[in-house]
PDB file of C-alpha atoms in Angstrom:
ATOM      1  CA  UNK A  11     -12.747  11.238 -10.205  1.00 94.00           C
ATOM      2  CA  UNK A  12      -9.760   9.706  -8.112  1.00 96.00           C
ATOM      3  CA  UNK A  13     -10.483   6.015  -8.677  1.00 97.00           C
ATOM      4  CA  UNK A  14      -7.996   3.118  -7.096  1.00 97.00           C
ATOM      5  CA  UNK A  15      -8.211  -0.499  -7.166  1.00 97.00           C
ATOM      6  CA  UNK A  16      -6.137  -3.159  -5.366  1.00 97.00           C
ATOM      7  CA  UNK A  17      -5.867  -6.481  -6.579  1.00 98.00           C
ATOM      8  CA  UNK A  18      -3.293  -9.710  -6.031  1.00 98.00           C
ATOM      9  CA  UNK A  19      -4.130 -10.946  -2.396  1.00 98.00           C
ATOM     10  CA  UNK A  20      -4.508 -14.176  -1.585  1.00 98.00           C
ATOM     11  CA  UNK A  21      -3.362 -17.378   0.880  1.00 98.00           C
ATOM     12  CA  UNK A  22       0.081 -18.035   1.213  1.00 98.00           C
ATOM     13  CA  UNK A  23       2.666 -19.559   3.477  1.00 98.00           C
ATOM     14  CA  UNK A  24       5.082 -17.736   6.058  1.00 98.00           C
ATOM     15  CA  UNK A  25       8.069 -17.127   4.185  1.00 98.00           C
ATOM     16  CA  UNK A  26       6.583 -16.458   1.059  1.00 98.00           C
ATOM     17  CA  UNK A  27       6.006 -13.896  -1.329  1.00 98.00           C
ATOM     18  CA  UNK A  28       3.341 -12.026  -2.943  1.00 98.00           C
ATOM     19  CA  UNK A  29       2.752  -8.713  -5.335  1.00 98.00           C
ATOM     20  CA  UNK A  30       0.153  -6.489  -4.831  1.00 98.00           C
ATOM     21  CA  UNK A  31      -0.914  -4.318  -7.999  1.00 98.00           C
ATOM     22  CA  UNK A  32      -3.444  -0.781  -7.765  1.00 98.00           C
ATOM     23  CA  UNK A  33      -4.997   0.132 -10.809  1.00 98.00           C
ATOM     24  CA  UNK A  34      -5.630   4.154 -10.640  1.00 98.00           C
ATOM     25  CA  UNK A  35      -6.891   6.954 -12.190  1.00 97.00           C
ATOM     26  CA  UNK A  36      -8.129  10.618 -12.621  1.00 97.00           C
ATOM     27  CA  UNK A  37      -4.877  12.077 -10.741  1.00 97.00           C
ATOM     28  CA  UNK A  38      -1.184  12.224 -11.566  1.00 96.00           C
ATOM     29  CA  UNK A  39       0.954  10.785  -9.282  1.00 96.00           C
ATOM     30  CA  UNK A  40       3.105  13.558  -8.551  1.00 95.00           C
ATOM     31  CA  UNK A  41      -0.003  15.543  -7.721  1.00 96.00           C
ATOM     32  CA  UNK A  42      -0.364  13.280  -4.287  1.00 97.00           C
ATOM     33  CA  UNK A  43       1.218  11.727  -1.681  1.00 97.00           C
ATOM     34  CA  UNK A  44       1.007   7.699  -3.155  1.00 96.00           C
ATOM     35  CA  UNK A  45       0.494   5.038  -0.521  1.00 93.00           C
ATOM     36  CA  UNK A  46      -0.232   1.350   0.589  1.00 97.00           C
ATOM     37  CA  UNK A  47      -1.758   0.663   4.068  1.00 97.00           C
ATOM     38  CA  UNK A  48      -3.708  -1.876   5.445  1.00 97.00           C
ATOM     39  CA  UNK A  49      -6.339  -3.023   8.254  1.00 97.00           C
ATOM     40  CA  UNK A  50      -5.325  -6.357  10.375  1.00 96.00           C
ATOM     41  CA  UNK A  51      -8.833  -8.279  12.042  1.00 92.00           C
ATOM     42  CA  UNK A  52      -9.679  -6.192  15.139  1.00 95.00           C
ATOM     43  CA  UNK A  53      -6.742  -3.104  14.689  1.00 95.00           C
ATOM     44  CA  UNK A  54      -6.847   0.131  13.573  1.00 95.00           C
ATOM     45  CA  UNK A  55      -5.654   0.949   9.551  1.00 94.00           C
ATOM     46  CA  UNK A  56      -2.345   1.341   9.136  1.00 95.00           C
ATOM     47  CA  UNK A  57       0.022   3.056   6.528  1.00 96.00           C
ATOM     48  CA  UNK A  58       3.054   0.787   5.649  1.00 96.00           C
ATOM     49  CA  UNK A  59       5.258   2.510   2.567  1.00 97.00           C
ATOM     50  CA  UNK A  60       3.748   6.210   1.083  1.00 95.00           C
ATOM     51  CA  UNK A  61       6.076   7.787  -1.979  1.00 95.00           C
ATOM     52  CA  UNK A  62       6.298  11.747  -3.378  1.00 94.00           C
ATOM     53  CA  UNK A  63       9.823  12.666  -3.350  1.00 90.00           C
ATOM     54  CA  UNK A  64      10.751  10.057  -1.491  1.00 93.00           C
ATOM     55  CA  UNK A  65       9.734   6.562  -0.413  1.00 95.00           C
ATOM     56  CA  UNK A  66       9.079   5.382   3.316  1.00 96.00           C
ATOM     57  CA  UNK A  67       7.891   2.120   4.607  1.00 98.00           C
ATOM     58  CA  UNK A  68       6.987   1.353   8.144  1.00 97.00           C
ATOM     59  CA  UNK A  69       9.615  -0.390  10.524  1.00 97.00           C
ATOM     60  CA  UNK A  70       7.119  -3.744  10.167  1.00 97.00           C
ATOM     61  CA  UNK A  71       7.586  -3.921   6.334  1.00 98.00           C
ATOM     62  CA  UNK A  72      11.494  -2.388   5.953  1.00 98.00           C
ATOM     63  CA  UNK A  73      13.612  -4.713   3.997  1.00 98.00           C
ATOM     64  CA  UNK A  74      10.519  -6.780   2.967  1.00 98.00           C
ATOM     65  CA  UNK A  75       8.143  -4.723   0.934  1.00 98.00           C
ATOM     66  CA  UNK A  76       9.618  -2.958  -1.956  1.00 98.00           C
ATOM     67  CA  UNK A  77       7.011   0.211  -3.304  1.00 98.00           C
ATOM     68  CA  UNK A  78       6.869   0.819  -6.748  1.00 97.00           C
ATOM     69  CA  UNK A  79       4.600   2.468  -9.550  1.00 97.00           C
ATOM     70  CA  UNK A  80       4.541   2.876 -13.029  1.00 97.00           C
ATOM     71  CA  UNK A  81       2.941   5.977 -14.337  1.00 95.00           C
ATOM     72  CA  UNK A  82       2.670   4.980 -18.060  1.00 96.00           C
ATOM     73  CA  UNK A  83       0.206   2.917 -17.303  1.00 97.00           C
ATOM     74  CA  UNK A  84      -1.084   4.238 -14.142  1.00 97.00           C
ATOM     75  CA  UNK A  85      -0.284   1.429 -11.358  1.00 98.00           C
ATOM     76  CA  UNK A  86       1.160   1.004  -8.142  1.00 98.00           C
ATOM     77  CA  UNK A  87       2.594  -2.077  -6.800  1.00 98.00           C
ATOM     78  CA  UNK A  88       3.748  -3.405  -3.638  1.00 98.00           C
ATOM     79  CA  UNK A  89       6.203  -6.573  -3.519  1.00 98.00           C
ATOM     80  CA  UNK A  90       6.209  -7.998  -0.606  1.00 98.00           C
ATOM     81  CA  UNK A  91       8.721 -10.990   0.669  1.00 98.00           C
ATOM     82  CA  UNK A  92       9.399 -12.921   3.719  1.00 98.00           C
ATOM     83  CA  UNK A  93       5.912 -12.898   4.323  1.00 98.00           C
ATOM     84  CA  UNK A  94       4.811 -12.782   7.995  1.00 98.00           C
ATOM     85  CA  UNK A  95       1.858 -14.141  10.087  1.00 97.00           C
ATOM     86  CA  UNK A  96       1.367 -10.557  11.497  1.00 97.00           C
ATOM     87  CA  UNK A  97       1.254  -9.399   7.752  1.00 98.00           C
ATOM     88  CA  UNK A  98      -2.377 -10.877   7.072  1.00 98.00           C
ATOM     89  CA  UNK A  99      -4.652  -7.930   6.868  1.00 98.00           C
ATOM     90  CA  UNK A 100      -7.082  -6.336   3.814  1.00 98.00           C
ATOM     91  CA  UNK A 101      -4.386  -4.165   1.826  1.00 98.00           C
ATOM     92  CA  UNK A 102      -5.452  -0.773   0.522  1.00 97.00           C
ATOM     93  CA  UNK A 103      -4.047   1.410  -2.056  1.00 97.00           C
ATOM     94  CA  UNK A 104      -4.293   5.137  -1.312  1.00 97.00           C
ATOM     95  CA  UNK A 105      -3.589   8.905  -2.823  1.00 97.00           C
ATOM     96  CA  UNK A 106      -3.373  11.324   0.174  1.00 97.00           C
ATOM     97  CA  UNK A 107      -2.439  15.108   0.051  1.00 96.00           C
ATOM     98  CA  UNK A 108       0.971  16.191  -1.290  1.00 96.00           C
ATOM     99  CA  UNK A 109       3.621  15.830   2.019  1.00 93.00           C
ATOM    100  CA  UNK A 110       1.068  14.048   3.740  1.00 93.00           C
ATOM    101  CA  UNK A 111       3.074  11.437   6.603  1.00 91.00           C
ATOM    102  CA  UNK A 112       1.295   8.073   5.784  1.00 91.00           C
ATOM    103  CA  UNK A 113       3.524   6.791   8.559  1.00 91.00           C
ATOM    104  CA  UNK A 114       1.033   8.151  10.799  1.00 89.00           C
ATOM    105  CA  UNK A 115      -2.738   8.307  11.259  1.00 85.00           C
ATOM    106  CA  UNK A 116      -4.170   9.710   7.826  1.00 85.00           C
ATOM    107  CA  UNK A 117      -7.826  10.409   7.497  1.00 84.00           C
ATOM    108  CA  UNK A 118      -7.917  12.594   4.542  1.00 90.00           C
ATOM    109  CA  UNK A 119      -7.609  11.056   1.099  1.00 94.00           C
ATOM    110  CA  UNK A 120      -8.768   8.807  -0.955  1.00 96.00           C
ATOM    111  CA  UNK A 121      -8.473   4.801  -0.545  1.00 92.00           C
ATOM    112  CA  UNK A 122      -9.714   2.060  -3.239  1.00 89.00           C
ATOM    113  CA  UNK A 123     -11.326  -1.697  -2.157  1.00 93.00           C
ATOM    114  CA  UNK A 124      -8.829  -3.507  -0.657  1.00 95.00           C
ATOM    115  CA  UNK A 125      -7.402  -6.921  -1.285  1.00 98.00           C
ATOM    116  CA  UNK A 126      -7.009  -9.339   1.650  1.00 98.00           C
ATOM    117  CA  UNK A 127      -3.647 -11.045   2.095  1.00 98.00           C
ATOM    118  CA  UNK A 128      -3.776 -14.435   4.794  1.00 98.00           C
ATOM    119  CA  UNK A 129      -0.285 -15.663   5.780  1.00 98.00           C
ATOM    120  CA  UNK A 130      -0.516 -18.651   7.257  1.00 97.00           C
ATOM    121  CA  UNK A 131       2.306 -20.027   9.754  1.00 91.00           C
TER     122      UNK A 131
END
């Protein structure tokens, strides 16, 4: 079974940063389209960086949130800096079809728990 797992929110201060780790398993990462999105209080989920051959982010996140994973031991992370008030949402980890366009809306995959992140200005 495709199991993911986000972990490493918490309360921090504009301006700050934070790392955001996904523990996965039963699939391969270059089996899927590997993403991060995320769900601000009263807006529709969003996808914000999504990696196969190549790695996007959303305009929002560009030059802030670095996307990385590590498939020896099966983890994705998401470093995020320069931490916004607009940023505070529940963060999800996600592995969506090969070629799938995170970057826009996505209902087909699979998504762990999130972890919320509060930025406070």
């Amino acid at each position: 079974d495709v199991q993911l797992q986000a972990s490493g929110g918490g309360s921090v201060q504009a301006g700050e940063s934070l790392r955001l780790s996904c523990a996965t398993s039963g699939f391969k990462f270059d089996d899927y389209t590997i993403g991060w999105f995320r769900q601000a209080p009263g807006k529709e989920r969003e996808g914000i960086s999504c990696s196969d051959d190549s790695t996007y982010y959303a305009d929002s996140v560009k030059g802030r949130f670095t996307f990385s994973s590590d498939t020896a031991t099966n983890m994705l992370y998401l470093q995020m800096h320069s931490l916004k008030s607009e940023d505070t949402a529940v963060y999800y980890c996600a592995a969506l079809p090969y070629g799938s366009n995170c970057l826009q809306p996505v209902s087909i995959g699979y998504w762990g728990q999130g972890t919320l992140v509060t930025v406070s200005s």
